[in-house]
Short mmCIF file of C-alpha atoms in Angstrom, two decimals:
data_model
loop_
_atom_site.label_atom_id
_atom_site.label_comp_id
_atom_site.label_asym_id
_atom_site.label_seq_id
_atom_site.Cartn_x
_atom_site.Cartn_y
_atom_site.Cartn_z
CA UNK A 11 220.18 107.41 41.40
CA UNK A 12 223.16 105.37 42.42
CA UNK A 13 223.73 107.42 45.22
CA UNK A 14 220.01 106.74 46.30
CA UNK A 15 220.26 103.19 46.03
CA UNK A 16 224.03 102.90 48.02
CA UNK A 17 222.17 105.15 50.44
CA UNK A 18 219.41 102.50 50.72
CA UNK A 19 221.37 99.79 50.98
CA UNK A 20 223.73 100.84 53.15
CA UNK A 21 221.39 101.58 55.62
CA UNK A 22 219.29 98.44 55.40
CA UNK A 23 222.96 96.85 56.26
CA UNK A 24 223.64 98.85 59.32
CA UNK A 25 220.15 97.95 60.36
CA UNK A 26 220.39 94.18 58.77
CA UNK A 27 224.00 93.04 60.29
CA UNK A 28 223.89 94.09 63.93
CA UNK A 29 220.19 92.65 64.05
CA UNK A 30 221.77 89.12 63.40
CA UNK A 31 224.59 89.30 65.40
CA UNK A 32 222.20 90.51 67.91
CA UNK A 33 219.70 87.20 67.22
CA UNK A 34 222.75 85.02 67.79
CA UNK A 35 224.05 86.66 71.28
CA UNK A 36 220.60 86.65 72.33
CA UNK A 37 220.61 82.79 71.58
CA UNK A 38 223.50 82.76 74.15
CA UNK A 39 222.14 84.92 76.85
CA UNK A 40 218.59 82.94 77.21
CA UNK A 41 221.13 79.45 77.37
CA UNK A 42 223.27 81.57 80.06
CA UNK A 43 220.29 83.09 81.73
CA UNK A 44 218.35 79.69 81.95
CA UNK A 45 221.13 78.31 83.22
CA UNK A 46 221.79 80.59 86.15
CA UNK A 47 217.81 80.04 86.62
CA UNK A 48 218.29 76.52 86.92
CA UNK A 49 221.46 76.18 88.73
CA UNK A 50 223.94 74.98 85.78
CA UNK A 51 226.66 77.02 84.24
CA UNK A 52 225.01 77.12 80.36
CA UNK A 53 227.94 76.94 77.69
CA UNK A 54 231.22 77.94 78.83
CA UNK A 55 233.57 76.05 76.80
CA UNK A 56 233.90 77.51 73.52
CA UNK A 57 236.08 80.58 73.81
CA UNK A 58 236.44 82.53 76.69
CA UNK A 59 232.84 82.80 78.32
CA UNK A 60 230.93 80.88 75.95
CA UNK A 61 231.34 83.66 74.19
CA UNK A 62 231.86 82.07 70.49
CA UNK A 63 229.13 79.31 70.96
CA UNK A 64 226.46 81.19 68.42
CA UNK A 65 229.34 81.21 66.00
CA UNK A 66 230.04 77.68 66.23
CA UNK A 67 226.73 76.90 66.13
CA UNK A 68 225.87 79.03 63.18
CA UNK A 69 228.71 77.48 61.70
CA UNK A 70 227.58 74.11 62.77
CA UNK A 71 224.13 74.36 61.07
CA UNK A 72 225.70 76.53 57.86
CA UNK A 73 228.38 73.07 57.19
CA UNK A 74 224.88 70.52 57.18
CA UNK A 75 223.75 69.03 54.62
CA UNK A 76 219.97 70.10 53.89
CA UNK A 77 218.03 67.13 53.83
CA UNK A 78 214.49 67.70 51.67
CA UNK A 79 212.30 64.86 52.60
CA UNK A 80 211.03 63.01 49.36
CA UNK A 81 207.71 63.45 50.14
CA UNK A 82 207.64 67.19 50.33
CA UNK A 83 206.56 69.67 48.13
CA UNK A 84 209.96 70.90 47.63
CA UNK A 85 208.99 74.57 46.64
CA UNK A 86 207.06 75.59 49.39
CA UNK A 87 209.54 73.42 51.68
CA UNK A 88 212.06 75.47 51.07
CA UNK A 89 210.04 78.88 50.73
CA UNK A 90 208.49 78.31 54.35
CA UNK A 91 211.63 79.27 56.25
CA UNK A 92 213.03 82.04 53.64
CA UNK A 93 209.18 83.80 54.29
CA UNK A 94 209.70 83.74 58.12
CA UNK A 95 212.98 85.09 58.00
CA UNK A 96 212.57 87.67 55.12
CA UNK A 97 209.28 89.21 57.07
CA UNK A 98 211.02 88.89 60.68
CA UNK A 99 213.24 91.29 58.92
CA UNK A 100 211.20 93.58 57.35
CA UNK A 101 209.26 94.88 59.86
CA UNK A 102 213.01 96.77 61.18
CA UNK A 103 212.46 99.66 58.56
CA UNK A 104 210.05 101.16 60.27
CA UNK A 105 211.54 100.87 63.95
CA UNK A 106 212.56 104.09 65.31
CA UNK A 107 216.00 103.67 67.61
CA UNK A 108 216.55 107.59 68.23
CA UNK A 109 214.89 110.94 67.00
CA UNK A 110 215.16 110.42 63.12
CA UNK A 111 217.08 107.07 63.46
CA UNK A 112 215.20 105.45 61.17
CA UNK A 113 215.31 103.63 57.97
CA UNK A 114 211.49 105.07 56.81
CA UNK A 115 209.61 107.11 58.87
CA UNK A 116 206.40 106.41 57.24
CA UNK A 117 202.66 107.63 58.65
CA UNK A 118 200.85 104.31 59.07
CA UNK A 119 204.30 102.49 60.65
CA UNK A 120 202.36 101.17 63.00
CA UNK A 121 199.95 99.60 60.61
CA UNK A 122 203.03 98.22 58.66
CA UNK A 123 204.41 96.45 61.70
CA UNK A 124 201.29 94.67 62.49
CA UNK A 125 200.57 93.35 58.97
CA UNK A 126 203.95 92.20 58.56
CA UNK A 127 203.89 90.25 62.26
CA UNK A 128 200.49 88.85 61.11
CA UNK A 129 202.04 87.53 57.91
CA UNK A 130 204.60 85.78 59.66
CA UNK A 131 201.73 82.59 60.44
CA UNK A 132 202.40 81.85 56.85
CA UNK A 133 205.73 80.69 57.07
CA UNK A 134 204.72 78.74 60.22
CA UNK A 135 202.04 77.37 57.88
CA UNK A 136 203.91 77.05 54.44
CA UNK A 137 206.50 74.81 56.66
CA UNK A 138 203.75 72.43 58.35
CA UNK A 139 201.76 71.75 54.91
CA UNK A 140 204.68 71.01 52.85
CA UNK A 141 206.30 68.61 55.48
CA UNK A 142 203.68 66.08 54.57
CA UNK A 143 204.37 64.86 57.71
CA UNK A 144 201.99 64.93 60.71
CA UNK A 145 203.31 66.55 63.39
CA UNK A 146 204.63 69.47 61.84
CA UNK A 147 201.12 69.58 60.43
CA UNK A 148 199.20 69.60 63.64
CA UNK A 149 201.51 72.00 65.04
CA UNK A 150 201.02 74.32 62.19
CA UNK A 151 197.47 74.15 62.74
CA UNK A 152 197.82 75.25 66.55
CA UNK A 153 200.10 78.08 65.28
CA UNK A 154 197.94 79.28 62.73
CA UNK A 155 194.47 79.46 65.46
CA UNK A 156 196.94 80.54 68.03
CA UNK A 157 198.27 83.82 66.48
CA UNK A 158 194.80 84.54 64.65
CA UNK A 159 193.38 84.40 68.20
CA UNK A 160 195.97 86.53 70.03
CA UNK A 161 196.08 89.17 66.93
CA UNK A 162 192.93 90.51 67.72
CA UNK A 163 193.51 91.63 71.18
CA UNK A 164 196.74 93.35 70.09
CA UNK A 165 194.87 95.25 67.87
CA UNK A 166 192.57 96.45 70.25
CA UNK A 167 195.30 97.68 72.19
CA UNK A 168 197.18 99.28 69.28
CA UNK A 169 194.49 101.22 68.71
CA UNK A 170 194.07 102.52 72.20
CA UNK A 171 197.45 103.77 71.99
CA UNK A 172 197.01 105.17 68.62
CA UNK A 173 194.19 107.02 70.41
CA UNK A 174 195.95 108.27 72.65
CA UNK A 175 199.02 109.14 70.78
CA UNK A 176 196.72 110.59 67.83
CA UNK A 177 198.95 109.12 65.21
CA UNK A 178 199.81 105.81 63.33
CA UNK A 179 203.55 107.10 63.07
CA UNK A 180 205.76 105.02 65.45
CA UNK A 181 208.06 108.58 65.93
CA UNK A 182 205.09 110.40 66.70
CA UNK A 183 203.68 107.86 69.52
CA UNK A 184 207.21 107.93 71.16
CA UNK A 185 206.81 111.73 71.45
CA UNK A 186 203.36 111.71 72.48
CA UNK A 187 204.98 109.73 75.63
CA UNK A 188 207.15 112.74 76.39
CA UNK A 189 204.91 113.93 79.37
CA UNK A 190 204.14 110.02 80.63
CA UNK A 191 204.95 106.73 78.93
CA UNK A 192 201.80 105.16 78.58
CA UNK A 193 202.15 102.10 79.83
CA UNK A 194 200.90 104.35 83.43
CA UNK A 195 197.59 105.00 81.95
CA UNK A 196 197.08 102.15 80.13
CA UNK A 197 198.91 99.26 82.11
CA UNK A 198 196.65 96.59 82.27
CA UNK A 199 196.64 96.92 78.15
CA UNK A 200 200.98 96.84 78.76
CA UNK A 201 200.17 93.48 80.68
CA UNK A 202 198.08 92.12 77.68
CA UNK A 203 200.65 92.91 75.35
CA UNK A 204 203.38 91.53 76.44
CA UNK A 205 201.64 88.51 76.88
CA UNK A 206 200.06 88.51 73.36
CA UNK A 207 203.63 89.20 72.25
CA UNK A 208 204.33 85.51 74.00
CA UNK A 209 201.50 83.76 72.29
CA UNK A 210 202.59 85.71 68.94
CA UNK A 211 206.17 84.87 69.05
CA UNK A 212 205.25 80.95 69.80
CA UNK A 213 206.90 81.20 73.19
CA UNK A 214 206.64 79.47 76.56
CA UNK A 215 204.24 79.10 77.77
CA UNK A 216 202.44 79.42 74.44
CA UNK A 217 205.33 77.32 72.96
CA UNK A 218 201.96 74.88 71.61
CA UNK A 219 203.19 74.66 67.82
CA UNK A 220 206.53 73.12 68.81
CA UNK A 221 205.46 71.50 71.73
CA UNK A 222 208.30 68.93 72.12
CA UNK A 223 206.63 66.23 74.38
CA UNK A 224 203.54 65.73 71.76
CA UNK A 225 204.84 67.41 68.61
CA UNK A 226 208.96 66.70 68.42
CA UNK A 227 209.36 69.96 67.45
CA UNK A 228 205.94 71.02 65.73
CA UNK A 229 206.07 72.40 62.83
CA UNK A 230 210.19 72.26 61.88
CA UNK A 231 210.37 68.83 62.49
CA UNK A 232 211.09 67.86 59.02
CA UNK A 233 213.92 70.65 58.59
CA UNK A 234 217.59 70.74 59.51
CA UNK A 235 220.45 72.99 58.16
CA UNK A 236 220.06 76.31 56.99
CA UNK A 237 216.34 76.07 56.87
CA UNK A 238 215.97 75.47 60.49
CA UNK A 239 218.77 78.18 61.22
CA UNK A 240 216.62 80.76 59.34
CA UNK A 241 213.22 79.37 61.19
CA UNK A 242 215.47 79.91 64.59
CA UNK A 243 216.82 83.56 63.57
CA UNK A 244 213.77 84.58 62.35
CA UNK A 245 212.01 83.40 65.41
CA UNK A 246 214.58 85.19 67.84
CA UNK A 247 214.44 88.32 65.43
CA UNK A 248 210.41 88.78 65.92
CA UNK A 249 211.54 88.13 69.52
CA UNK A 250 213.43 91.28 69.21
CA UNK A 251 210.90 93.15 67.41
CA UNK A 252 207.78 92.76 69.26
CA UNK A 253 209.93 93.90 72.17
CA UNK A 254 210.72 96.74 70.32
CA UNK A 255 207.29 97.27 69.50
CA UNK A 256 206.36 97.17 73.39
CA UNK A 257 209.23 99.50 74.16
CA UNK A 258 207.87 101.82 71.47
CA UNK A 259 204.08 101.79 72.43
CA UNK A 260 204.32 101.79 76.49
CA UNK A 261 208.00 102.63 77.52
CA UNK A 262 208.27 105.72 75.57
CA UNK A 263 211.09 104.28 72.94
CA UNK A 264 214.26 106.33 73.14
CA UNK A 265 213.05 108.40 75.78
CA UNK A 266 215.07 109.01 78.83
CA UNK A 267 213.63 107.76 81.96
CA UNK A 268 213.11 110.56 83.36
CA UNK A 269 214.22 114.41 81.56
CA UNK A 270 217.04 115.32 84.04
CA UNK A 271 220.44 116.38 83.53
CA UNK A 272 222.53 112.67 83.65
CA UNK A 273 219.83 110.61 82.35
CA UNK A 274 218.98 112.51 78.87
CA UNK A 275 223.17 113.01 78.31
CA UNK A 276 222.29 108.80 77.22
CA UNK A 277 221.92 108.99 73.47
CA UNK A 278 218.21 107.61 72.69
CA UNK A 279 219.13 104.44 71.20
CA UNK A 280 221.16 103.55 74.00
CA UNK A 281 217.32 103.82 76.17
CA UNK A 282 216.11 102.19 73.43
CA UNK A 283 218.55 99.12 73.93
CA UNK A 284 217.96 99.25 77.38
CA UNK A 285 214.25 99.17 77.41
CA UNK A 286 214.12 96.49 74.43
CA UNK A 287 216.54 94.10 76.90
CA UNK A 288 214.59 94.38 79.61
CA UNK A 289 211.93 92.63 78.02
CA UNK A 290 214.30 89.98 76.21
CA UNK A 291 214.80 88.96 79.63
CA UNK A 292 211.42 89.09 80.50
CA UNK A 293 211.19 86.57 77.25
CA UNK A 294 213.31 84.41 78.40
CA UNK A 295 212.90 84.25 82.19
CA UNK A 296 209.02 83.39 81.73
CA UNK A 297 210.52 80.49 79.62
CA UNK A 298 212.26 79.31 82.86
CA UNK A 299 209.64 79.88 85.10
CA UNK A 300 205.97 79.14 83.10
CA UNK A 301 204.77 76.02 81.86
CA UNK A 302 203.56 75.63 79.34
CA UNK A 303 199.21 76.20 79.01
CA UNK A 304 197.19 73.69 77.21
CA UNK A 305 195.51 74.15 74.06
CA UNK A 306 191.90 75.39 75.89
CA UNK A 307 193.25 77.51 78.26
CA UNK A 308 195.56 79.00 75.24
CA UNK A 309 191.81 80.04 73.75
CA UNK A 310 189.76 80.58 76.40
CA UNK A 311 192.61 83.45 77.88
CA UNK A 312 192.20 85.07 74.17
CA UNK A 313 188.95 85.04 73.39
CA UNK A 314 187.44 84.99 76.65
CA UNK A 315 189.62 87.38 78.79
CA UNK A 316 192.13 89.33 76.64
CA UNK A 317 189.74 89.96 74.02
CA UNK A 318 186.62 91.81 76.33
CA UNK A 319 189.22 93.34 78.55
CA UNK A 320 191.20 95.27 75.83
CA UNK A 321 187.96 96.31 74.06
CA UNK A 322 186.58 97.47 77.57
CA UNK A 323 190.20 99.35 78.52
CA UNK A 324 189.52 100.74 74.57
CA UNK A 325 186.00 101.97 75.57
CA UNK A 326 187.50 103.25 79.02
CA UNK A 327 190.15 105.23 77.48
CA UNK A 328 187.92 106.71 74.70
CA UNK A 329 185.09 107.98 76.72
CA UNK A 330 188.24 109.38 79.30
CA UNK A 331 189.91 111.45 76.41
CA UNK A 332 186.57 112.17 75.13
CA UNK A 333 184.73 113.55 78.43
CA UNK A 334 187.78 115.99 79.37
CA UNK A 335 188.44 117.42 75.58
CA UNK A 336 191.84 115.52 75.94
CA UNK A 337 191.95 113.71 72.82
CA UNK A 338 194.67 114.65 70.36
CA UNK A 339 194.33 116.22 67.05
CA UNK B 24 209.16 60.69 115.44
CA UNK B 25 210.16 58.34 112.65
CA UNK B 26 212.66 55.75 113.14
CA UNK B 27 212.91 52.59 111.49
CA UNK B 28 209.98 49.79 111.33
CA UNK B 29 208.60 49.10 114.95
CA UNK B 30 208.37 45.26 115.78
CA UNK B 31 205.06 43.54 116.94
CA UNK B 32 204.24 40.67 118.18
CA UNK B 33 201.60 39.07 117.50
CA UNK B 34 199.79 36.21 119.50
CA UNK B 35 197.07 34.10 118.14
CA UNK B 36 194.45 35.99 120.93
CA UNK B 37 195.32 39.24 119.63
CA UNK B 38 193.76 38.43 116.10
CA UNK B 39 190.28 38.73 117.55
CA UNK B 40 190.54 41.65 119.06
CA UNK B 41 190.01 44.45 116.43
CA UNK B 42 193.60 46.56 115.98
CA UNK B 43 192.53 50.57 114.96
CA UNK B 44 194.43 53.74 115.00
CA UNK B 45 191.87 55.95 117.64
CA UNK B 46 191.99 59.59 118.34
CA UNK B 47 193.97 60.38 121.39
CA UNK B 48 192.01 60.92 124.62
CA UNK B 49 189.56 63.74 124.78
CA UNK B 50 190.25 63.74 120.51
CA UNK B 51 192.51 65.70 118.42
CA UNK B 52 193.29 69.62 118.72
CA UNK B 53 191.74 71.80 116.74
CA UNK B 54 193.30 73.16 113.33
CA UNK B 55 193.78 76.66 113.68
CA UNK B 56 194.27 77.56 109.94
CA UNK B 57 194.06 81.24 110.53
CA UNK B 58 196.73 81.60 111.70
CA UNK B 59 198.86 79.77 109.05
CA UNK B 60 197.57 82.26 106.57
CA UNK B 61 200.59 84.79 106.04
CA UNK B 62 198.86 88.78 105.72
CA UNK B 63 201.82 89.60 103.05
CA UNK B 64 201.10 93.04 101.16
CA UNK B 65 198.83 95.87 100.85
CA UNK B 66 195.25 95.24 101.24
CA UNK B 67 192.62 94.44 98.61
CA UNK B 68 191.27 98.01 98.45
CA UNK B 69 194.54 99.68 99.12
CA UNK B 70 195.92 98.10 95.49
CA UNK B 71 192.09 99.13 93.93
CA UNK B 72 192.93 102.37 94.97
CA UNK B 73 196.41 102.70 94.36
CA UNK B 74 195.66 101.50 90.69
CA UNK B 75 193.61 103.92 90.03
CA UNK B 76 195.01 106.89 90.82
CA UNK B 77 197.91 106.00 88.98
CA UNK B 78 195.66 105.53 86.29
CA UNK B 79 193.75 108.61 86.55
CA UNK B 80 197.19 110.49 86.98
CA UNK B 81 198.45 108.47 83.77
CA UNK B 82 195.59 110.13 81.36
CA UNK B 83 195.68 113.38 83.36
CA UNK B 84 199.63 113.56 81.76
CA UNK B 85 198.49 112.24 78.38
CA UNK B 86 195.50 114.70 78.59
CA UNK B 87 198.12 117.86 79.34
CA UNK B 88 200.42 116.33 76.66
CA UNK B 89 197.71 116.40 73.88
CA UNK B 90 196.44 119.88 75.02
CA UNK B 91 200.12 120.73 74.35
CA UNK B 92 201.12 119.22 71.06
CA UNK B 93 197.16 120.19 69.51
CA UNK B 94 198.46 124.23 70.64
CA UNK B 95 201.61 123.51 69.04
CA UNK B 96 200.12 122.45 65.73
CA UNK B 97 197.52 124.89 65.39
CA UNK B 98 200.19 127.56 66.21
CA UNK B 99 202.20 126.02 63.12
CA UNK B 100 199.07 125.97 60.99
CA UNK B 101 198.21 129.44 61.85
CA UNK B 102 201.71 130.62 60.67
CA UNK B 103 201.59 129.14 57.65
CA UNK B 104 198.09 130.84 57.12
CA UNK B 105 199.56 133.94 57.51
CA UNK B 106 202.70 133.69 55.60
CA UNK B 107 200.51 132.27 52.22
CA UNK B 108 199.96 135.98 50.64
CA UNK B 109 203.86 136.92 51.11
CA UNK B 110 204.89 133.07 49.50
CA UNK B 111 202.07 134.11 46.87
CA UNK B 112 203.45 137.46 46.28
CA UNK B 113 206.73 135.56 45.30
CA UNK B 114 205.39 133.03 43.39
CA UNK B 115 203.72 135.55 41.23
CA UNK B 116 206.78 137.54 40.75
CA UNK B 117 208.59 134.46 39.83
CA UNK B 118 205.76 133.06 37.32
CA UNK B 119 205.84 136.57 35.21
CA UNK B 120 209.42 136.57 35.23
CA UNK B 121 209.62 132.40 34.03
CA UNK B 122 207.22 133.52 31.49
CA UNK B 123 209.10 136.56 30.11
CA UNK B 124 212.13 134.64 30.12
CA UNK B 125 210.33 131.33 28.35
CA UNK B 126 208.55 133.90 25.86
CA UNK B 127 212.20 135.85 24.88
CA UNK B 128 213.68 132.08 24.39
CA UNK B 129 210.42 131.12 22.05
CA UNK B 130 210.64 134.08 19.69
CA UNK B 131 214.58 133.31 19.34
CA UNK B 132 214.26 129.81 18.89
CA UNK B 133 211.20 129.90 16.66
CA UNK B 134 212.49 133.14 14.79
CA UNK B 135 212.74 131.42 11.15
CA UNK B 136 208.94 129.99 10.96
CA UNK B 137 206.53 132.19 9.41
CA UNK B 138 203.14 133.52 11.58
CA UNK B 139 204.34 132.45 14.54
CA UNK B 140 203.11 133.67 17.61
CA UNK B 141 205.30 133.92 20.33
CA UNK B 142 203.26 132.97 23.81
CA UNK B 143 200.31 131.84 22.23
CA UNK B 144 198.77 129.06 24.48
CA UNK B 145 198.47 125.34 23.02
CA UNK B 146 195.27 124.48 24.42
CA UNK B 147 192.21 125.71 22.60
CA UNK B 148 190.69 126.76 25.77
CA UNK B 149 191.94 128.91 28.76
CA UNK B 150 189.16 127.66 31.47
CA UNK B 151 191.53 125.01 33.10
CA UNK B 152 194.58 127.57 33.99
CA UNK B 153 195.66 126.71 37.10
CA UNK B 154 197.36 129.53 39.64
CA UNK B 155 200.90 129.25 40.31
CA UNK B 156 201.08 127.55 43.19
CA UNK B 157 204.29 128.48 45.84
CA UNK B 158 203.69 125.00 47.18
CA UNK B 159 204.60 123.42 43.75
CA UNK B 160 208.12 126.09 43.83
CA UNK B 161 208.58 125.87 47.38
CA UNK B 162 211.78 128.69 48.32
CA UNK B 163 214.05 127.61 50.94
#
């Protein structure tokens, strides 16, 4: 029994530990990486690099005082950011990093992930209600319409790729991506994902909850400290994990790029890493480059082109697997 | 070509006369847009195409792959169909011998008490016996 739960634990802290030192570095390479975009240097003065600048800042925001505004309904203001972060977490045990590198390997993983991204509006919501304030308010209210909208095309496409793959197990849709990563067949559903994965995360150009010229900061306007370090990890962290997800469901996970003598000597989660990075950066550089939509086109691209598209590509891709036998058992 | 402000000069007979910027003689060129247009890329149809063959190729793969892994788990399944008699078999020999052995440990332990009967069955009724099962003893 003890053994069990040491087991359990210690693996939850290998997973747990270089997750957040990963959050914080990947604070440091967007500031680096938008600044090479936009022709300034980005931090380079604390230690050698820049290098210790998500330290100091952690450190920065860990010494604050927190300030609870008087009129907010102090339970659920300081719930809000402790839900984000928890769930930005949780969704990790099911992530597959190599062939059996994985926390729980359970049969409806895929399921799991997307009811635990979906619950992540609540935070997001929590925070802007118990604010009493107005602009976090209003920006909660964009979140919560924005992420309802965009979750409905990404579950169109998960379920293409569950059809395809045959399975809801995350391990088992890597390895049904052994012969072709699907993101050939099914690329214009990759495009819609990664997109959705914007509008899901809150980012630019779907940054509308926290849009700073008519919100301040939307809906974490009223926080400082810890609570808006844990709003800012566990934003970063979903970051991380609906890259993940896209790695898993179109890149083939820790597949090797191709299966030929140097390329599958790379240990799967080092593919993994690489895949899941290449998509951090694709984060971050359509931060530099996009501006951001207004609230309209936000809708009108999810409900009236994302959302027939990925139910057409779904119809497509059925009646394909369907008319030549192909479909899996 | 640019340069600082022109002077003009002005007379009070010039005020009548109505100043406006005309065409030059015989009127301006015309704009020849076409040719601004840069013909960058593939064409249209070449992209349709290209698309979907790679498409077409894409399920082709994930077609082949599926054929694959549904032969590999029937093969499994069928295996396991066949070895079920021989796990059986064992199971059977090991449920006699578990109830020897629990029988022998009943008669010593319950030795003392008077009429009782060593492997008698609690229940009052035998319809619910269940078979012993080699998935419930699994051997390694």
């Amino acid at each position: 029994m003890l053994y069990h739960l040491g087991f359990i634990i210690v693996s939850l802290l290998i997973i747990v530990i270089p997750l957040l030192i990963s959050v914080a570095y990947f604070t440091l390479v967007e500031r680096k990486f938008m600044g090479s975009m936009q022709r300034r240097r980005g931090p380079n003065v604390v230690g050698f690099m820049g290098l210790l600048q998500p330290l100091a800042d952690g450190l920065k925001l860990f010494a604050k005082e927190t300030i609870l505004p008087s009129n907010a309904n102090i339970v659920l203001f300081v719930l809000a950011p402790i839900i984000t972060f928890v769930l930005s977490l949780m969704g990790w045990i099911v992530i597959p990093f190599g062939e059996g590198a994985v926390v729980s390997d359970i049969n409806v993983g895929i399921l799991y992930l997307f009811a635990i991204s979906s619950l992540s509006v609540y935070g997001i919501i929590t925070a802007g209600w118990s604010s009493n304030s107005k602009y976090p308010f209003l920006g909660a209210l964009r979140s919560a319409a924005q992420m309802v909208s965009y979750e409905v095309s990404i579950g169109f496409i998960i379920v293409t790729v569950v059809i395809c793959a045959g399975s809801f197990n995350l391990s088992t849709i890597v390895l049904a991506q052994s012969k072709i990563w699907f993101i050939i067949p099914l690329f214009p559903m990759f495009i819609m994902f990664f997109i959705s994965a914007l509008a899901e995360t809150n980012r630019h150009p779907f940054d509308l909850p926290e849009a700073e010229a008519e919100l301040v900061s939307g809906y974490n306007v009223e926080y400082s400290a810890m609570g808006f370090a844990l709003f800012f990890l566990g934003e970063y962290a979903n970051m991380l994990i609906m890259s993940g997800m896209t790695t898993i469901l179109f890149l083939g996970g820790w597949l090797p790029l191709f299966d030929i003598m140097p390329l599958n000597l790379i240990p799967g989660p080092v593919w993994f890493s690489i895949k899941l990075s290449i998509f951090v950066i694709a984060f971050i550089w359509a931060r530099a480059a996009l501006p951001r939509y207004r609230y309209d086109q936000l809708m009108s691209l999810g409900w009236k082109a994302f959302l027939p598209l990925s139910l057409g590509w779904l119809l497509f891709t059925v009646a394909c697997l369907i008319s030549f036998n192909w479909l899996p058992e | 070509m640019g340069g600082g402000p022109t002077t003009t000069h002005v007379t009070s007979g010039d005020l009548k006369k109505v100043v406006q910027d005309m065409p030059p003689a015989g009127g301006y060129p015309d704009v020849i847009f076409k040719k601004a247009t840069i013909n960058r890329g593939p064409d249209g149809w070449m992209i349709w195409v290209g698309s979907l063959l790679t498409v077409a190729f894409g399920f082709y793969r994930v077609g082949q792959c599926n054929l694959e892994r549904n032969a590999a788990k029937k093969e499994k399944r069928e295996a396991r169909m066949a070895i079920v008699p021989y796990l059986q078999a064992e199971e059977d020999a090991r449920a006699v011998a578990a109830k020897l052995n629990q029988d022998a440990d009943e008669a010593e332990i319950m030795k003392g008490v008077k009429d009782w009967k060593v492997g008698a069955s609690v229940y009052n009724s035998e319809r619910f016996w269940a078979p012993p099962s080699p998935v419930e003893h699994p051997r390694a």
